[in-house]
Coordinates of C-alpha atoms in Angstrom, one line a residue:
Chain A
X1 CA 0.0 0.0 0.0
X2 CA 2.9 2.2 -0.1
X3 CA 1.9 4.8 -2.9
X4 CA 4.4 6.2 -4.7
X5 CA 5.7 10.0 -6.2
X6 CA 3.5 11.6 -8.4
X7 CA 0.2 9.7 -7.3
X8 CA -0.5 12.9 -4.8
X9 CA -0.8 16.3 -5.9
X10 CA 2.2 18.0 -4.0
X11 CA -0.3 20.9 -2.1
X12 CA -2.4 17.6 -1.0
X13 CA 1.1 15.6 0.0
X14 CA 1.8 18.7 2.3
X15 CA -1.0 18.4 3.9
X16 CA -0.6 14.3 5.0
X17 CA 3.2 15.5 5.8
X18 CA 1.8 18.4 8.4
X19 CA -0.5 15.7 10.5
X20 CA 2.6 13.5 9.9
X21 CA 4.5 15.8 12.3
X22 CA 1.3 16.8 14.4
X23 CA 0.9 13.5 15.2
X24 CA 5.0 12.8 15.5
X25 CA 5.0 15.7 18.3
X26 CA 2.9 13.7 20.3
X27 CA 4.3 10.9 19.9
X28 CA 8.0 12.0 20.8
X29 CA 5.6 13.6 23.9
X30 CA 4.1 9.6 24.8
X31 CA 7.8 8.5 24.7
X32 CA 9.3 10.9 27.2
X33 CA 6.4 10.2 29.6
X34 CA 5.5 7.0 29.2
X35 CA 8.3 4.7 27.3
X36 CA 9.8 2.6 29.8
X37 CA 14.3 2.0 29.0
X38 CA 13.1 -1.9 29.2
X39 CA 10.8 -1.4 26.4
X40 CA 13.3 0.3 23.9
X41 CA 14.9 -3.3 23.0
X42 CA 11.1 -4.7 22.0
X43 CA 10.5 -1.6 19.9
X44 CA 13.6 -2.0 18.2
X45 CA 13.3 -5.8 17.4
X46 CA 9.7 -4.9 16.2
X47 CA 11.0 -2.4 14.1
X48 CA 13.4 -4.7 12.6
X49 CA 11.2 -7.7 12.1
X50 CA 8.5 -5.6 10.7
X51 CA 10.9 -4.4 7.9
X52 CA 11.8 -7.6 6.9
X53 CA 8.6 -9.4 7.2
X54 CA 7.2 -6.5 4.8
X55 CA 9.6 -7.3 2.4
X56 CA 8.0 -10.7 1.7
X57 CA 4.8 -10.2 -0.1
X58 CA 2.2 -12.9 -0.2
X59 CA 0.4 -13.9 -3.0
X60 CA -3.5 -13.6 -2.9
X61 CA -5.9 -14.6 -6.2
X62 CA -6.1 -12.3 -8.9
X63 CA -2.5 -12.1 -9.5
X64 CA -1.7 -9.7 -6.7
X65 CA 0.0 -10.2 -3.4
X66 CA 0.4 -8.0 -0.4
X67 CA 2.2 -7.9 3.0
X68 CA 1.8 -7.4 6.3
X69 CA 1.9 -3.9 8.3
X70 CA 2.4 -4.3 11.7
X71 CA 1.1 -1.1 13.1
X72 CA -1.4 -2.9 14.7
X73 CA 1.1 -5.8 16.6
X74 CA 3.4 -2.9 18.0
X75 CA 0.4 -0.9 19.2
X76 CA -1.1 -3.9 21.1
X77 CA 2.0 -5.3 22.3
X78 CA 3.7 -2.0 23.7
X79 CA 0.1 -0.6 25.0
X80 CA 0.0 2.4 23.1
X81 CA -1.1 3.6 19.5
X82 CA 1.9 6.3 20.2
X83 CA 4.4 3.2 19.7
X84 CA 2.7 2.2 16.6
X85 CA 3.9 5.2 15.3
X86 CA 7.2 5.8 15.7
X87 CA 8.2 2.1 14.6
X88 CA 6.1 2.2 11.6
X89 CA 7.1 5.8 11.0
X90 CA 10.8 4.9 11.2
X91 CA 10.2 1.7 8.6
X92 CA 8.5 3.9 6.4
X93 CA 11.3 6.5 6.0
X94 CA 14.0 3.3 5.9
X95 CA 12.0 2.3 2.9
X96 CA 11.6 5.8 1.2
X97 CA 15.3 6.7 1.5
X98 CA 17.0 3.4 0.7
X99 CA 14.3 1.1 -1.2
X100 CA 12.3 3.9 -3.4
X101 CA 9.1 1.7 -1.7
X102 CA 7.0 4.7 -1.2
X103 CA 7.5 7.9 -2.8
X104 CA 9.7 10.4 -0.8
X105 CA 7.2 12.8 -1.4
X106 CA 4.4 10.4 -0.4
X107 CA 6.2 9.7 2.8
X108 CA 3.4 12.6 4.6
X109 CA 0.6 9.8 3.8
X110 CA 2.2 6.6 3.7
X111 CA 2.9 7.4 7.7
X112 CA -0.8 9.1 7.8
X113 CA -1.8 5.5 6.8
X114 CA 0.4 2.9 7.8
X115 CA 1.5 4.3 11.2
X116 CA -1.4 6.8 12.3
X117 CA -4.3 4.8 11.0
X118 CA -3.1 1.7 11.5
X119 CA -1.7 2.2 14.9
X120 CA -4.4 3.4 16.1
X121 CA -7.4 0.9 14.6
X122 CA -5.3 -1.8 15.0
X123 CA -4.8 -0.4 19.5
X124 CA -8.4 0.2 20.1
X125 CA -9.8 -2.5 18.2
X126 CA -8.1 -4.8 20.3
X127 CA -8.9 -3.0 23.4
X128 CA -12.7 -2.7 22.7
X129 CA -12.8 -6.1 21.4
X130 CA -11.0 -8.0 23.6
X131 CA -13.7 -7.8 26.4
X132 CA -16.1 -9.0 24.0
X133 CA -14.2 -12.1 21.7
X134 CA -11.6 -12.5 24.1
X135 CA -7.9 -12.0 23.8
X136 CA -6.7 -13.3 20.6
X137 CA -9.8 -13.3 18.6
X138 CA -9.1 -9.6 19.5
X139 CA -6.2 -9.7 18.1
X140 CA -7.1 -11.1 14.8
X141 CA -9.6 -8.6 14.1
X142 CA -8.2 -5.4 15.2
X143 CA -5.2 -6.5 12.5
X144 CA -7.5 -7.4 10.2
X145 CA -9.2 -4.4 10.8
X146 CA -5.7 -2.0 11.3
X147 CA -4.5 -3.3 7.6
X148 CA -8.2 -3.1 5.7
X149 CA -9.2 0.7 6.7
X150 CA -6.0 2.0 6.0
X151 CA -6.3 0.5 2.9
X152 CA -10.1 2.3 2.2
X153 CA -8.4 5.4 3.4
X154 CA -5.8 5.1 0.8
X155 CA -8.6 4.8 -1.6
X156 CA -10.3 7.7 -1.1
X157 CA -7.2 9.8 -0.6
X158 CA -6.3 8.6 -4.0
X159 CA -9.7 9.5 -5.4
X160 CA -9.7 13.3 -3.4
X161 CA -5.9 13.2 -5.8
X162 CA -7.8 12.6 -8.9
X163 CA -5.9 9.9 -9.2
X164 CA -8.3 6.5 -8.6
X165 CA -11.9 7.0 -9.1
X166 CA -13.7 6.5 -6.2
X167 CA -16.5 3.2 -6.1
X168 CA -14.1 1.4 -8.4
X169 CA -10.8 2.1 -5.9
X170 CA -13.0 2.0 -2.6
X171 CA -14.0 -2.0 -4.4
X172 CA -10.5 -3.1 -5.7
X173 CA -8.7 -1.5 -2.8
X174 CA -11.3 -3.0 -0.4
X175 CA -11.4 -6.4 -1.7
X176 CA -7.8 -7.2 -2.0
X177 CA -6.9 -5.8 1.5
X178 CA -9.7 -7.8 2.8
X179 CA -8.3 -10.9 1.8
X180 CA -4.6 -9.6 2.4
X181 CA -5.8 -8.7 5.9
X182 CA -6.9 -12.3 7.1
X183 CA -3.1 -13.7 6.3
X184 CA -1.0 -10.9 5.8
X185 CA -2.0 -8.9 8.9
X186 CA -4.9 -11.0 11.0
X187 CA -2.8 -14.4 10.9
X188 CA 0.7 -13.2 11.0
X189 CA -0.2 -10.7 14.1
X190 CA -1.7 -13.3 16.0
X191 CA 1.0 -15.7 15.7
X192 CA 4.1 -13.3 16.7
X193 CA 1.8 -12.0 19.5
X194 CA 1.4 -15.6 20.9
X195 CA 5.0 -16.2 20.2
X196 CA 6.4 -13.2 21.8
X197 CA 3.6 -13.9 25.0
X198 CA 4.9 -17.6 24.9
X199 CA 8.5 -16.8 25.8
X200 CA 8.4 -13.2 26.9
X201 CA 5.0 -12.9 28.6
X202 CA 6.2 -9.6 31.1
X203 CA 7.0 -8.0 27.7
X204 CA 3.2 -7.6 27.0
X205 CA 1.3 -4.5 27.7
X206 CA -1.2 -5.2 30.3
X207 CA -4.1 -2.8 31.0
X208 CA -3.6 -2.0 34.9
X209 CA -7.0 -2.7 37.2
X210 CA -8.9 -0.1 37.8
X211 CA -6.7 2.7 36.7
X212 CA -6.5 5.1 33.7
X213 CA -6.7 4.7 30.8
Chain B
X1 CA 21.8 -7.1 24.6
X2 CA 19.3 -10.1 25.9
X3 CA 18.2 -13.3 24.6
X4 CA 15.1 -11.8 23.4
X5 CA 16.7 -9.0 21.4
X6 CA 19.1 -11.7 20.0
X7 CA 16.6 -13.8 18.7
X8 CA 14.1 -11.6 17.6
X9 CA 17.0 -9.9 15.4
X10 CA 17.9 -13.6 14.3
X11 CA 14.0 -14.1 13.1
X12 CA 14.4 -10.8 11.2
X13 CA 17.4 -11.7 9.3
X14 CA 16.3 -15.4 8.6
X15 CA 13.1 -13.8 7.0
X16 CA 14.9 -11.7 5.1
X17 CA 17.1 -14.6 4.1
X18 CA 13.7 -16.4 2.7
X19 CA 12.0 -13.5 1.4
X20 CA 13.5 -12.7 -2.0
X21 CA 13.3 -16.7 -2.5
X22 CA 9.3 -17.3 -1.0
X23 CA 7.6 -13.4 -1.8
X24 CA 5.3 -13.6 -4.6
X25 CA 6.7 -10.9 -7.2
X26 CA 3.1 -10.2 -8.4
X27 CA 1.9 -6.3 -8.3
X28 CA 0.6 -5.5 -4.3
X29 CA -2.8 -4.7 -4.1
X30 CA -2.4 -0.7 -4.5
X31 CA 0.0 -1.8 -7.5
X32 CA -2.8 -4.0 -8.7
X33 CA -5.5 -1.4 -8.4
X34 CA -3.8 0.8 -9.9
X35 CA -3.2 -1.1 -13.1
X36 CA -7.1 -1.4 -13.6
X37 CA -8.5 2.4 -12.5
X38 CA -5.5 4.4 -12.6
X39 CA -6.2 8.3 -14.2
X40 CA -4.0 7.5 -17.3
X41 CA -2.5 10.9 -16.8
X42 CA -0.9 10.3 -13.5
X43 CA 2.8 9.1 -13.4
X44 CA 4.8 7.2 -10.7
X45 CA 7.9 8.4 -11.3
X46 CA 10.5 8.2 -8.4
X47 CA 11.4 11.9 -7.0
X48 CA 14.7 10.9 -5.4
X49 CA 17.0 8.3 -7.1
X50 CA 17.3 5.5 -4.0
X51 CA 20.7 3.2 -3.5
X52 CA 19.1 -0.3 -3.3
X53 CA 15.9 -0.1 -5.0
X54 CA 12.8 -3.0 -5.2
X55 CA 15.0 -4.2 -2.4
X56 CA 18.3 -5.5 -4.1
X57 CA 21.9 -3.8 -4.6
X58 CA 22.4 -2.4 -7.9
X59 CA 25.6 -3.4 -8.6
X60 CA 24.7 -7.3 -7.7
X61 CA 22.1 -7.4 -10.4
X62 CA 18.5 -8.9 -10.0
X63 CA 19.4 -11.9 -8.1
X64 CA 17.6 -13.7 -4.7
X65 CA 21.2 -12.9 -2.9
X66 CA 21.3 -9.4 -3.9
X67 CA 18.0 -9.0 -2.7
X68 CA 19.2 -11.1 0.8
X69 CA 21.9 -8.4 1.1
X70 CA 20.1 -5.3 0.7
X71 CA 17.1 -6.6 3.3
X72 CA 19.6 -7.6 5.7
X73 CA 21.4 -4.1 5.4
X74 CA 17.7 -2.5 6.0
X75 CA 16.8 -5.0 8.8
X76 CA 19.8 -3.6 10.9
X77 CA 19.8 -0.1 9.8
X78 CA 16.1 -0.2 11.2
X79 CA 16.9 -1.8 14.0
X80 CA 19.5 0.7 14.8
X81 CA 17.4 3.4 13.7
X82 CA 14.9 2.5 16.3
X83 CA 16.6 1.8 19.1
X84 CA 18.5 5.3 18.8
X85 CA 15.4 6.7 18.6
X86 CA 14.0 4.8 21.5
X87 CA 16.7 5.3 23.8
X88 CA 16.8 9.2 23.2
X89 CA 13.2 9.9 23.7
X90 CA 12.3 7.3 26.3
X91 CA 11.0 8.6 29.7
X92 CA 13.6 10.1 32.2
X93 CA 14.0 8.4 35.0
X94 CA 12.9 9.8 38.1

């Protein structure tokens, strides 16, 4: 989902950039009051893994594949959409800069959809369903979730761009992210969170009792 | 560092070892859209010229190991990335 140059007029690409930093002042906020020295490591593993697992696309019917995001795994696992964002924010520019995946000047909305959206679907979908499936049904769907409405996002950004027309990107964008969702994000989410609980469990954000938040 | 870090890093790298051998090459689903509705008048042409890109090193041609090299150079250069980042904005200890 990583659009490239050229697909966003430059006036519109500002604009993504500008809640880009918005949000990125909050986020460097979040981390000097609330990101715990034990945590860095986690964050920088998840950064790392999510990089390379988002090099392997997976194929899907109609001859197109996808790959995971992993906005939605950092958020839950780290407690905090804020999280989300920084790691998928720092994968993004990686892959601007050194890959050409995702146009420099596109960099403003790639984060606005892979590390704001994402993030923050992908953190309270998890939190408002998990009292309702249970934990890791929770999971599934929030990821699910995380990957498929950036993707509708992206479609109607492209279509305020002139660029994809509206019903017909809101269907092709919709219905491959769909199916990408359930493997690429809703499987693959699930799995590393139950791997990283299974060895690691004090690693994993949990909500404190009866307090804030 | 510990275990954790170790292995996790270790799981990064062996994906990127498999991924230029197992990822499907076919378009990604924006690519894929794109090929069907685009506006014929917009271009994707790159802004900024980028040292390894679709993921391999220029100068090693098209092949899987090229491909293994240049993920494994962005695997750590992430990692590093990151945990710069985390350690200089983390909370202050009181």
């Amino acid at each position: 989902m990583h659009i490239p140059d050229g697909f966003i007029p430059l006036w519109q690409a500002v604009i993504y950039y500008i809640i880009a930093l918005i949000v990125g002042f909050y986020s460097i906020r979040w981390a000097r009051t609330s990101l715990d020295e034990r945590k860095v490591p986690l964050l920088a593993v998840l950064a790392a893994g999510i990089f390379a697992i988002q090099a392997m696309n997976i194929p899907i019917p109609w001859g197109t594949s996808g790959h995971m995001v992993g906005a939605a795994l950092v958020a839950i696992i780290i407690g905090s959409p804020f999280a989300g964002f920084l790691v998928l924010t720092t994968v993004l520019i990686i892959q601007a800069l050194f890959f050409g995946d995702g146009g420099v000047t596109a960099l403003g909305i790639n984060i606005f959809n892979m590390a704001i959206i994402s993030s923050w679907v992908g953190f309270y979908g998890f939190k408002w369903l998990k009292p309702v499936i249970n934990e890791v049904p929770a999971v599934f769907v929030a990821a699910w979730a995380s990957l498929f409405l950036a993707a509708i996002a992206c479609a109607i950004e492209l279509s305020l761009a002139g660029t994809f027309p509206l019903t017909l990107g809101l269907y092709f964008m919709g219905l491959y992210h769909a199916v990408i969702g359930v493997v690429g994000e809703g499987l693959i989410t699930t799995i590393a969170f139950l791997a990283i609980k299974g060895v690691r469990p004090d690693l994993i954000y949990r909500e404190e009792v009866g307090s804030h938040g | 560092m510990d275990k954790f870090v170790v292995g996790g890093l270790v799981v990064a790298i062996l994906i990127a070892i498999m991924a230029p051998y197992l990822a499907s090459s076919d378009p990604d689903g924006l690519e894929s859209a794109a090929e069907k509705i685009i506006n014929p008048e917009v271009s994707d042409e790159a802004v900024l010229e980028s040292p390894m890109p679709d993921y391999v090193i220029p100068s090693l041609g098209e092949d899987p190991i090229s491909g293994v090299v240049a993920i494994i150079i962005g695997v750590l250069v992430v990692f590093g990335l990151a945990y710069g980042l985390g350690y200089v904005l983390k909370k202050k200890e009181t």
